[in-house]
mmCIF file of C-alpha atoms and ligand atoms in Angstrom:
data_model
loop_
_atom_site.group_PDB
_atom_site.id
_atom_site.type_symbol
_atom_site.label_atom_id
_atom_site.label_comp_id
_atom_site.label_asym_id
_atom_site.label_seq_id
_atom_site.Cartn_x
_atom_site.Cartn_y
_atom_site.Cartn_z
ATOM 1 C CA MET N 57 6.617 -14.056 36.446
ATOM 2 C CA GLU N 58 7.547 -14.905 32.819
ATOM 3 C CA LYS N 59 6.099 -12.730 30.170
ATOM 4 C CA ASN N 60 3.673 -13.930 27.435
ATOM 5 C CA PRO N 61 5.776 -15.585 24.732
ATOM 6 C CA VAL N 62 3.832 -13.932 21.870
ATOM 7 C CA CYS N 63 4.203 -10.449 23.446
ATOM 8 C CA GLU N 64 7.937 -11.150 23.999
ATOM 9 C CA LEU N 65 8.323 -12.567 20.454
ATOM 10 C CA LEU N 66 6.536 -9.583 18.764
ATOM 11 C CA GLY N 67 7.335 -6.781 21.130
ATOM 12 C CA ILE N 68 3.578 -6.048 21.835
ATOM 13 C CA GLU N 69 1.710 -5.344 25.066
ATOM 14 C CA TYR N 70 -1.379 -7.713 24.652
ATOM 15 C CA PRO N 71 -1.495 -11.014 23.135
ATOM 16 C CA VAL N 72 -4.044 -10.049 20.509
ATOM 17 C CA ILE N 73 -3.464 -10.291 16.771
ATOM 18 C CA GLN N 74 -5.633 -8.846 14.152
ATOM 19 C CA GLY N 75 -6.830 -10.939 11.196
ATOM 20 C CA GLY N 76 -5.562 -10.117 7.848
ATOM 21 C CA MET N 77 -8.793 -9.333 6.311
ATOM 22 C CA ALA N 78 -8.603 -8.833 2.470
ATOM 23 C CA TRP N 79 -9.955 -5.357 1.342
ATOM 24 C CA ILE N 80 -10.665 -4.584 4.917
ATOM 25 C CA ALA N 81 -7.479 -4.563 6.978
ATOM 26 C CA ASP N 82 -5.788 -1.314 5.762
ATOM 27 C CA ALA N 83 -3.049 1.070 7.315
ATOM 28 C CA LYS N 84 -5.683 2.770 9.603
ATOM 29 C CA LEU N 85 -7.012 -0.563 11.119
ATOM 30 C CA ALA N 86 -3.568 -1.947 11.569
ATOM 31 C CA ALA N 87 -2.096 1.277 13.200
ATOM 32 C CA ALA N 88 -5.043 1.371 15.455
ATOM 33 C CA VAL N 89 -4.762 -2.128 16.727
ATOM 34 C CA SER N 90 -0.841 -1.782 17.276
ATOM 35 C CA ASN N 91 -1.487 1.444 18.935
ATOM 36 C CA ALA N 92 -3.803 -0.179 21.397
ATOM 37 C CA GLY N 93 -1.101 -2.766 22.215
ATOM 38 C CA GLY N 94 -1.948 -5.636 20.038
ATOM 39 C CA LEU N 95 -0.438 -6.672 16.597
ATOM 40 C CA GLY N 96 -2.189 -4.921 13.606
ATOM 41 C CA LEU N 97 -1.776 -6.224 10.145
ATOM 42 C CA ILE N 98 -2.181 -4.809 6.643
ATOM 43 C CA ALA N 99 -3.802 -7.205 4.235
ATOM 44 C CA ALA N 100 -1.606 -7.636 1.108
ATOM 45 C CA MET N 101 -4.079 -9.673 -0.853
ATOM 46 C CA ASN N 102 -5.845 -6.800 -2.657
ATOM 47 C CA SER N 103 -2.906 -4.610 -3.404
ATOM 48 C CA ASN N 104 -0.133 -4.710 -5.986
ATOM 49 C CA GLY N 105 3.333 -4.072 -4.694
ATOM 50 C CA GLU N 106 3.115 -0.311 -4.922
ATOM 51 C CA GLN N 107 -0.289 -0.010 -3.285
ATOM 52 C CA LEU N 108 1.150 -2.121 -0.469
ATOM 53 C CA ARG N 109 4.138 0.010 -0.076
ATOM 54 C CA GLU N 110 1.821 3.084 0.225
ATOM 55 C CA GLN N 111 -0.201 1.304 2.963
ATOM 56 C CA ILE N 112 2.886 0.340 4.763
ATOM 57 C CA LYS N 113 4.322 4.003 4.582
ATOM 58 C CA LYS N 114 0.868 5.308 5.867
ATOM 59 C CA ALA N 115 0.951 2.823 8.838
ATOM 60 C CA LYS N 116 4.375 3.930 9.712
ATOM 61 C CA SER N 117 3.053 7.539 9.828
ATOM 62 C CA LEU N 118 0.330 6.475 12.049
ATOM 63 C CA THR N 119 2.070 4.311 14.744
ATOM 64 C CA ASN N 120 5.629 3.886 16.171
ATOM 65 C CA LYS N 121 4.593 0.444 17.426
ATOM 66 C CA VAL N 122 5.263 -2.805 15.588
ATOM 67 C CA PHE N 123 2.778 -3.855 12.817
ATOM 68 C CA GLY N 124 2.885 -6.555 10.216
ATOM 69 C CA VAL N 125 1.652 -7.625 6.840
ATOM 70 C CA ASN N 126 -0.660 -10.510 6.007
ATOM 71 C CA LEU N 127 0.276 -12.374 2.922
ATOM 72 C CA MET N 128 -2.544 -14.270 1.365
ATOM 73 C CA LEU N 129 -0.712 -17.040 -0.676
ATOM 74 C CA MET N 130 -3.482 -17.252 -3.314
ATOM 75 C CA SER N 131 -3.110 -13.492 -4.120
ATOM 76 C CA PRO N 132 -2.100 -12.722 -7.774
ATOM 77 C CA TYR N 133 0.308 -10.162 -6.193
ATOM 78 C CA ILE N 134 2.033 -12.515 -3.732
ATOM 79 C CA GLU N 135 5.639 -12.209 -5.221
ATOM 80 C CA GLU N 136 5.594 -8.404 -5.247
ATOM 81 C CA ALA N 137 4.034 -8.320 -1.779
ATOM 82 C CA VAL N 138 7.005 -10.545 -0.446
ATOM 83 C CA ASP N 139 9.548 -8.272 -2.019
ATOM 84 C CA VAL N 140 7.890 -5.029 -0.793
ATOM 85 C CA VAL N 141 7.677 -6.559 2.863
ATOM 86 C CA CYS N 142 11.479 -7.271 2.710
ATOM 87 C CA GLN N 143 12.311 -3.874 1.356
ATOM 88 C CA GLU N 144 10.124 -1.952 3.795
ATOM 89 C CA GLY N 145 11.743 -3.629 6.878
ATOM 90 C CA ILE N 146 8.420 -5.073 8.089
ATOM 91 C CA GLN N 147 9.112 -7.131 11.270
ATOM 92 C CA VAL N 148 6.528 -9.799 11.105
ATOM 93 C CA VAL N 149 4.074 -11.339 8.519
ATOM 94 C CA THR N 150 1.294 -13.741 8.741
ATOM 95 C CA THR N 151 0.747 -16.213 5.944
ATOM 96 C CA GLY N 152 -2.685 -17.742 5.028
ATOM 97 C CA ALA N 153 -4.606 -19.909 2.502
ATOM 98 C CA GLY N 154 -1.667 -22.158 1.452
ATOM 99 C CA ASN N 155 1.889 -23.428 2.166
ATOM 100 C CA PRO N 156 4.287 -20.736 2.491
ATOM 101 C CA ALA N 157 7.376 -22.803 1.760
ATOM 102 C CA LYS N 158 8.392 -20.991 -1.264
ATOM 103 C CA TYR N 159 8.935 -17.668 0.398
ATOM 104 C CA MET N 160 10.341 -18.626 3.830
ATOM 105 C CA GLU N 161 13.996 -18.260 2.773
ATOM 106 C CA LYS N 162 13.520 -14.769 1.441
ATOM 107 C CA LEU N 163 11.579 -13.576 4.353
ATOM 108 C CA HIS N 164 14.047 -14.901 6.764
ATOM 109 C CA ALA N 165 17.027 -13.483 5.079
ATOM 110 C CA ALA N 166 15.413 -10.065 5.365
ATOM 111 C CA GLY N 167 14.860 -10.658 9.023
ATOM 112 C CA VAL N 168 11.125 -11.066 8.937
ATOM 113 C CA LYS N 169 9.353 -13.179 11.499
ATOM 114 C CA VAL N 170 6.994 -15.456 9.794
ATOM 115 C CA ILE N 171 3.695 -16.628 11.593
ATOM 116 C CA CYS N 172 1.800 -19.141 9.485
ATOM 117 C CA VAL N 173 -1.923 -19.665 9.763
ATOM 118 C CA VAL N 174 -2.738 -23.250 9.527
ATOM 119 C CA ALA N 175 -5.909 -25.329 9.614
ATOM 120 C CA SER N 176 -4.307 -28.710 10.362
ATOM 121 C CA VAL N 177 -1.651 -30.367 12.491
ATOM 122 C CA ALA N 178 0.290 -31.447 9.465
ATOM 123 C CA LEU N 179 0.873 -28.012 8.052
ATOM 124 C CA ALA N 180 1.578 -26.689 11.627
ATOM 125 C CA LYS N 181 4.456 -29.276 11.944
ATOM 126 C CA MET N 182 5.681 -28.414 8.462
ATOM 127 C CA VAL N 183 5.959 -24.704 9.010
ATOM 128 C CA GLU N 184 7.722 -25.176 12.212
ATOM 129 C CA GLY N 185 10.350 -27.209 10.319
ATOM 130 C CA MET N 186 10.597 -24.221 7.947
ATOM 131 C CA GLY N 187 11.457 -21.847 10.785
ATOM 132 C CA ALA N 188 7.879 -20.362 11.443
ATOM 133 C CA CYS N 189 8.260 -18.258 14.887
ATOM 134 C CA ALA N 190 4.547 -19.210 15.816
ATOM 135 C CA VAL N 191 1.432 -20.494 14.071
ATOM 136 C CA VAL N 192 -2.161 -19.384 14.064
ATOM 137 C CA ALA N 193 -4.319 -22.455 14.429
ATOM 138 C CA GLU N 194 -7.408 -21.239 12.675
ATOM 139 C CA GLY N 195 -10.812 -23.228 13.133
ATOM 140 C CA CYS N 196 -13.571 -23.412 10.790
ATOM 141 C CA GLU N 197 -15.764 -20.896 12.742
ATOM 142 C CA SER N 198 -13.608 -18.155 10.985
ATOM 143 C CA GLY N 199 -14.727 -15.971 8.315
ATOM 144 C CA GLY N 200 -13.194 -16.095 4.809
ATOM 145 C CA HIS N 201 -11.205 -19.035 3.616
ATOM 146 C CA VAL N 202 -11.655 -21.928 6.058
ATOM 147 C CA GLY N 203 -10.372 -25.336 6.768
ATOM 148 C CA ASP N 204 -12.781 -28.082 8.200
ATOM 149 C CA THR N 205 -11.565 -28.496 11.875
ATOM 150 C CA THR N 206 -13.211 -26.520 14.726
ATOM 151 C CA THR N 207 -11.085 -24.222 16.822
ATOM 152 C CA MET N 208 -11.935 -26.380 19.849
ATOM 153 C CA ALA N 209 -10.526 -29.587 18.261
ATOM 154 C CA LEU N 210 -7.721 -27.969 16.351
ATOM 155 C CA VAL N 211 -6.098 -25.679 18.863
ATOM 156 C CA PRO N 212 -5.135 -28.430 21.539
ATOM 157 C CA GLN N 213 -3.975 -30.881 18.771
ATOM 158 C CA VAL N 214 -1.638 -28.213 17.237
ATOM 159 C CA VAL N 215 -0.535 -27.241 20.643
ATOM 160 C CA ASP N 216 0.632 -30.822 21.359
ATOM 161 C CA ALA N 217 2.354 -31.205 17.998
ATOM 162 C CA VAL N 218 4.580 -28.173 17.947
ATOM 163 C CA ASN N 219 7.104 -26.337 20.175
ATOM 164 C CA ILE N 220 6.464 -22.913 18.918
ATOM 165 C CA PRO N 221 3.644 -20.552 20.422
ATOM 166 C CA VAL N 222 0.193 -21.280 19.085
ATOM 167 C CA ILE N 223 -2.260 -18.412 18.492
ATOM 168 C CA ALA N 224 -5.932 -19.420 18.522
ATOM 169 C CA ALA N 225 -8.397 -17.988 15.846
ATOM 170 C CA GLY N 226 -11.928 -18.725 14.709
ATOM 171 C CA GLY N 227 -14.832 -18.026 17.022
ATOM 172 C CA ILE N 228 -13.180 -15.765 19.335
ATOM 173 C CA ALA N 229 -14.742 -12.276 20.020
ATOM 174 C CA ASP N 230 -14.771 -11.666 23.709
ATOM 175 C CA GLY N 231 -12.903 -12.469 27.035
ATOM 176 C CA ARG N 232 -14.608 -15.788 27.326
ATOM 177 C CA GLY N 233 -13.284 -16.809 23.896
ATOM 178 C CA MET N 234 -9.812 -15.695 24.808
ATOM 179 C CA ALA N 235 -9.745 -17.414 28.144
ATOM 180 C CA ALA N 236 -11.100 -20.683 26.535
ATOM 181 C CA ALA N 237 -8.309 -20.537 23.885
ATOM 182 C CA PHE N 238 -5.692 -20.068 26.543
ATOM 183 C CA MET N 239 -7.110 -23.131 28.327
ATOM 184 C CA LEU N 240 -6.637 -25.188 25.258
ATOM 185 C CA GLY N 241 -2.904 -24.166 25.315
ATOM 186 C CA ALA N 242 -2.939 -21.110 23.067
ATOM 187 C CA LYS N 243 -0.597 -18.045 23.994
ATOM 188 C CA ALA N 244 -2.515 -15.543 22.064
ATOM 189 C CA VAL N 245 -5.527 -15.174 20.046
ATOM 190 C CA GLN N 246 -6.219 -13.619 16.388
ATOM 191 C CA MET N 247 -9.607 -11.994 15.808
ATOM 192 C CA GLY N 248 -11.128 -10.860 12.466
ATOM 193 C CA THR N 249 -14.839 -10.407 12.896
ATOM 194 C CA ARG N 250 -14.577 -8.380 16.034
ATOM 195 C CA PHE N 251 -11.941 -5.953 14.469
ATOM 196 C CA LEU N 252 -14.096 -5.612 11.304
ATOM 197 C CA THR N 253 -16.651 -3.856 13.519
ATOM 198 C CA ALA N 254 -14.119 -1.708 15.025
ATOM 199 C CA LYS N 255 -14.526 2.101 14.904
ATOM 200 C CA GLU N 256 -11.289 2.431 13.053
ATOM 201 C CA CYS N 257 -12.389 -0.197 10.502
ATOM 202 C CA ASN N 258 -12.895 1.443 7.074
ATOM 203 C CA VAL N 259 -15.102 -1.428 5.797
ATOM 204 C CA HIS N 260 -18.281 -0.017 4.025
ATOM 205 C CA PRO N 261 -20.840 0.697 6.657
ATOM 206 C CA ASN N 262 -23.398 -1.708 5.038
ATOM 207 C CA TYR N 263 -20.973 -4.497 5.627
ATOM 208 C CA LYS N 264 -20.290 -3.352 9.331
ATOM 209 C CA GLU N 265 -24.136 -3.032 10.018
ATOM 210 C CA LYS N 266 -24.843 -6.526 8.614
ATOM 211 C CA VAL N 267 -22.287 -8.021 10.746
ATOM 212 C CA LEU N 268 -23.456 -6.253 13.887
ATOM 213 C CA ALA N 269 -27.095 -7.278 13.161
ATOM 214 C CA ALA N 270 -26.028 -11.052 12.392
ATOM 215 C CA LYS N 271 -27.369 -13.959 14.437
ATOM 216 C CA ASP N 272 -25.638 -17.142 15.323
ATOM 217 C CA ARG N 273 -26.700 -19.130 12.168
ATOM 218 C CA ASP N 274 -26.380 -16.351 9.637
ATOM 219 C CA THR N 275 -23.032 -17.523 8.148
ATOM 220 C CA ILE N 276 -22.585 -20.328 5.489
ATOM 221 C CA VAL N 277 -19.652 -21.942 3.866
ATOM 222 C CA THR N 278 -19.649 -21.923 -0.090
ATOM 223 C CA GLY N 279 -16.922 -22.813 -2.711
ATOM 224 C CA LYS N 280 -16.107 -26.275 -1.399
ATOM 225 C CA ARG N 281 -16.658 -27.900 -4.750
ATOM 226 C CA ALA N 282 -13.847 -25.710 -6.192
ATOM 227 C CA GLY N 283 -11.731 -26.384 -3.254
ATOM 228 C CA HIS N 284 -11.875 -22.830 -1.863
ATOM 229 C CA PRO N 285 -14.491 -23.050 1.002
ATOM 230 C CA VAL N 286 -15.303 -19.558 2.173
ATOM 231 C CA ARG N 287 -17.430 -18.487 5.082
ATOM 232 C CA ALA N 288 -19.666 -15.431 4.598
ATOM 233 C CA LEU N 289 -22.942 -14.089 5.828
ATOM 234 C CA LYS N 290 -26.044 -15.621 3.969
ATOM 235 C CA ASN N 291 -27.416 -13.269 1.215
ATOM 236 C CA ALA N 292 -28.676 -13.483 -2.207
ATOM 237 C CA MET N 293 -25.348 -14.265 -3.514
ATOM 238 C CA THR N 294 -24.587 -17.162 -1.195
ATOM 239 C CA ARG N 295 -27.963 -18.556 -2.004
ATOM 240 C CA ASP N 296 -27.328 -18.304 -5.769
ATOM 241 C CA PHE N 297 -23.843 -19.833 -5.430
ATOM 242 C CA SER N 298 -25.039 -22.746 -3.133
ATOM 243 C CA LYS N 299 -27.663 -23.555 -5.632
ATOM 244 C CA LYS N 300 -25.384 -23.411 -8.619
ATOM 245 C CA GLU N 301 -22.692 -25.300 -6.680
ATOM 246 C CA MET N 302 -24.886 -28.410 -6.387
ATOM 247 C CA ASP N 303 -25.993 -28.145 -10.032
ATOM 248 C CA PRO N 304 -23.652 -30.504 -12.003
ATOM 249 C CA ASN N 305 -24.436 -28.491 -15.222
ATOM 250 C CA VAL N 306 -22.646 -25.462 -13.869
ATOM 251 C CA THR N 307 -18.989 -25.464 -14.458
ATOM 252 C CA LEU N 308 -16.142 -24.548 -12.024
ATOM 253 C CA GLU N 309 -15.464 -21.565 -14.341
ATOM 254 C CA GLU N 310 -19.022 -20.177 -13.997
ATOM 255 C CA LEU N 311 -18.813 -20.495 -10.130
ATOM 256 C CA GLU N 312 -15.481 -18.744 -10.271
ATOM 257 C CA GLY N 313 -16.964 -15.996 -12.214
ATOM 258 C CA ILE N 314 -19.567 -15.439 -9.572
ATOM 259 C CA ALA N 315 -17.006 -15.397 -6.705
ATOM 260 C CA THR N 316 -14.427 -13.200 -8.354
ATOM 261 C CA GLY N 317 -14.777 -9.555 -7.149
ATOM 262 C CA SER N 318 -17.433 -10.392 -4.746
ATOM 263 C CA LEU N 319 -15.449 -9.412 -1.451
ATOM 264 C CA ARG N 320 -14.600 -6.043 -3.017
ATOM 265 C CA ARG N 321 -18.409 -5.522 -3.994
ATOM 266 C CA ALA N 322 -19.295 -5.935 -0.402
ATOM 267 C CA ALA N 323 -16.467 -4.331 1.559
ATOM 268 C CA ILE N 324 -15.772 -1.317 -0.748
ATOM 269 C CA GLU N 325 -18.995 -0.765 -2.669
ATOM 270 C CA GLY N 326 -21.371 -1.743 0.113
ATOM 271 C CA ASP N 327 -23.394 -4.228 -1.967
ATOM 272 C CA VAL N 328 -24.218 -6.586 0.633
ATOM 273 C CA LYS N 329 -26.800 -8.521 -1.321
ATOM 274 C CA ASN N 330 -24.661 -9.416 -4.188
ATOM 275 C CA GLY N 331 -21.215 -9.273 -2.601
ATOM 276 C CA SER N 332 -19.400 -11.578 -0.159
ATOM 277 C CA CYS N 333 -19.631 -10.558 3.331
ATOM 278 C CA MET N 334 -16.849 -12.672 4.748
ATOM 279 C CA CYS N 335 -17.406 -13.124 8.301
ATOM 280 C CA GLY N 336 -16.948 -15.571 11.256
ATOM 281 C CA GLN N 337 -19.691 -17.571 13.118
ATOM 282 C CA ILE N 338 -19.067 -15.429 16.183
ATOM 283 C CA ALA N 339 -20.833 -12.442 14.546
ATOM 284 C CA GLY N 340 -23.860 -13.068 16.481
ATOM 285 C CA LEU N 341 -21.899 -12.146 19.751
ATOM 286 C CA VAL N 342 -20.590 -8.890 18.147
ATOM 287 C CA LYS N 343 -23.148 -6.121 18.842
ATOM 288 C CA THR N 344 -21.369 -2.987 19.329
ATOM 289 C CA GLU N 345 -18.855 -0.929 17.480
ATOM 290 C CA ASN N 346 -15.987 -0.033 19.743
ATOM 291 C CA THR N 347 -12.532 1.327 19.357
ATOM 292 C CA CYS N 348 -9.642 -1.086 18.949
ATOM 293 C CA GLU N 349 -8.408 0.176 22.354
ATOM 294 C CA GLU N 350 -11.854 -0.691 23.901
ATOM 295 C CA ILE N 351 -11.872 -4.131 22.304
ATOM 296 C CA ILE N 352 -8.302 -5.309 23.302
ATOM 297 C CA THR N 353 -8.357 -3.940 26.914
ATOM 298 C CA GLU N 354 -11.964 -5.266 27.618
ATOM 299 C CA ILE N 355 -11.085 -8.619 26.133
ATOM 300 C CA CYS N 356 -7.821 -8.952 28.030
ATOM 301 C CA LYS N 357 -9.271 -7.782 31.346
ATOM 302 C CA ASP N 358 -12.213 -10.166 31.025
ATOM 303 C CA ALA N 359 -9.967 -13.276 30.180
ATOM 304 C CA TRP N 360 -7.635 -12.431 32.919
ATOM 305 C CA THR N 361 -10.526 -12.329 35.409
ATOM 306 C CA LEU N 362 -11.782 -15.713 34.123
ATOM 307 C CA LEU N 363 -8.306 -17.335 34.068
ATOM 308 C CA THR N 364 -7.494 -16.210 37.480
ATOM 309 C CA GLN N 365 -10.833 -17.009 39.153
ATOM 310 C CA SER N 366 -11.652 -20.437 37.856
ATOM 311 C CA GLU N 367 -11.208 -22.496 41.023
ATOM 312 C CA ASP N 368 -14.875 -23.345 41.611
ATOM 313 C CA LYS N 369 -16.109 -23.857 38.153
ATOM 314 C CA LEU N 370 -16.005 -27.687 38.392
ATOM 315 C CA ARG N 371 -17.593 -28.622 41.572
ATOM 316 C CA LEU N 372 -18.337 -32.233 41.400
ATOM 317 C CA SER N 373 -19.353 -32.932 44.976
HETATM 318 O O1 TUI U 511 -6.568 -17.001 4.512
HETATM 319 C C1 TUI U 511 -7.451 -16.989 5.322
HETATM 320 N N1 TUI U 511 -8.660 -16.401 5.248
HETATM 321 C C2 TUI U 511 -8.910 -15.674 4.100
HETATM 322 S S1 TUI U 511 -8.104 -15.479 2.892
HETATM 323 C C3 TUI U 511 -9.392 -14.511 2.140
HETATM 324 S S2 TUI U 511 -9.139 -13.749 0.585
HETATM 325 C C4 TUI U 511 -10.088 -14.526 -0.533
HETATM 326 N N2 TUI U 511 -10.742 -13.821 -1.380
HETATM 327 C C5 TUI U 511 -11.514 -14.354 -2.253
HETATM 328 C C6 TUI U 511 -11.681 -15.594 -2.255
HETATM 329 C C7 TUI U 511 -11.229 -16.448 -1.393
HETATM 330 C C8 TUI U 511 -10.370 -15.949 -0.376
HETATM 331 C C9 TUI U 511 -10.261 -14.395 3.026
HETATM 332 N N3 TUI U 511 -10.136 -15.101 4.070
HETATM 333 N N4 TUI U 511 -7.177 -17.735 6.523
HETATM 334 C C10 TUI U 511 -6.119 -18.414 6.822
HETATM 335 C C11 TUI U 511 -6.210 -19.741 6.526
HETATM 336 N N5 TUI U 511 -5.450 -20.594 5.842
HETATM 337 N N6 TUI U 511 -7.410 -20.528 6.833
HETATM 338 C C12 TUI U 511 -7.174 -21.790 6.307
HETATM 339 C C13 TUI U 511 -5.926 -21.783 5.825
HETATM 340 C C14 TUI U 511 -5.247 -22.934 5.159
HETATM 341 C C15 TUI U 511 -5.993 -24.020 4.648
HETATM 342 C C16 TUI U 511 -5.298 -24.933 4.020
HETATM 343 C C17 TUI U 511 -3.908 -22.940 5.122
HETATM 344 C C18 TUI U 511 -3.177 -23.822 4.408
HETATM 345 C C19 TUI U 511 -3.928 -24.948 3.739
HETATM 346 O O2 TUI U 511 -3.311 -25.906 3.286
HETATM 347 C C20 TUI U 511 -2.222 -25.612 2.348
HETATM 348 C C21 TUI U 511 -1.529 -26.807 1.919
HETATM 349 O O3 TUI U 511 -1.024 -26.624 0.704
HETATM 350 O O4 TUI U 511 -1.617 -27.840 2.569
#
């Protein structure tokens, strides 16, 4: 039997990739996911070059397995991050929140595999043309920066449009979600919210508890007016932001002022009232804190069972 193409491509055991959560995905979480057989990622978003290098060195000390770096393209440190990734011999990056065209050549010249997170068919086709080795088709159920197409609609359309492996993201947190993604043609899944609640995740406990307590309708997208829609758990901050966003007398600069530093406030300081608790719509399904190993093995085992025992699911007569 042929091996899973994403496992083959990345040299990993299970087709499970961790989301590149800014201020949350550090060396400890990335190493834990990679040690459990998935692909762990360090978020470069919140680190300058030297801070990122430190995190990479730390991850190298915690795992012998392959791990990657998530390059958030709107980051103020993006240029430094790309250089550090190339210098440190990182084997794989994911890119998000923009078009990675500017950095593809440099990354490829350093032998880095580039997986682009996309929210549209157009960008998926474009990055395939630039040599991306896979795409993450991320639906708007995701936490953080989102597009506007759901995972259910986006994944099969991207699958039909490109010849590279498609990794599904957005709204996936258990074996059922993984099996569904595979039925849509995905060859792997990326999960953020589920790993945010992992035992090895260093996010502030207040944030983790809020995600574990969340119900199905507890997230909201704000920031559409400024062109940076972000999904987060509803709280005093999102209520204030939504109100001001609808008020034409409030300027984009004022809105930006509220958003700036808000993820750090929640993830590091634990201010879950006035900070931004970015999180996906699937939070309502995530009820327990588990190790990365428990998460990955359980999800793959359950997905395998569902995918191999699906004959009588559609009994029409
Ligand atoms: O990047 C993400 N999710 C993120 S980044 C982030 S950090 C942040 N911090 C403060 C404020 C805002 C964000 C939190 N969550 N996911 C990947 C992703 N990329 N989702 C959607 C896209 C995307 C959307 C439009 C990629 C490209 C795109 O169009 C680019 C173009 O130029 O066509």
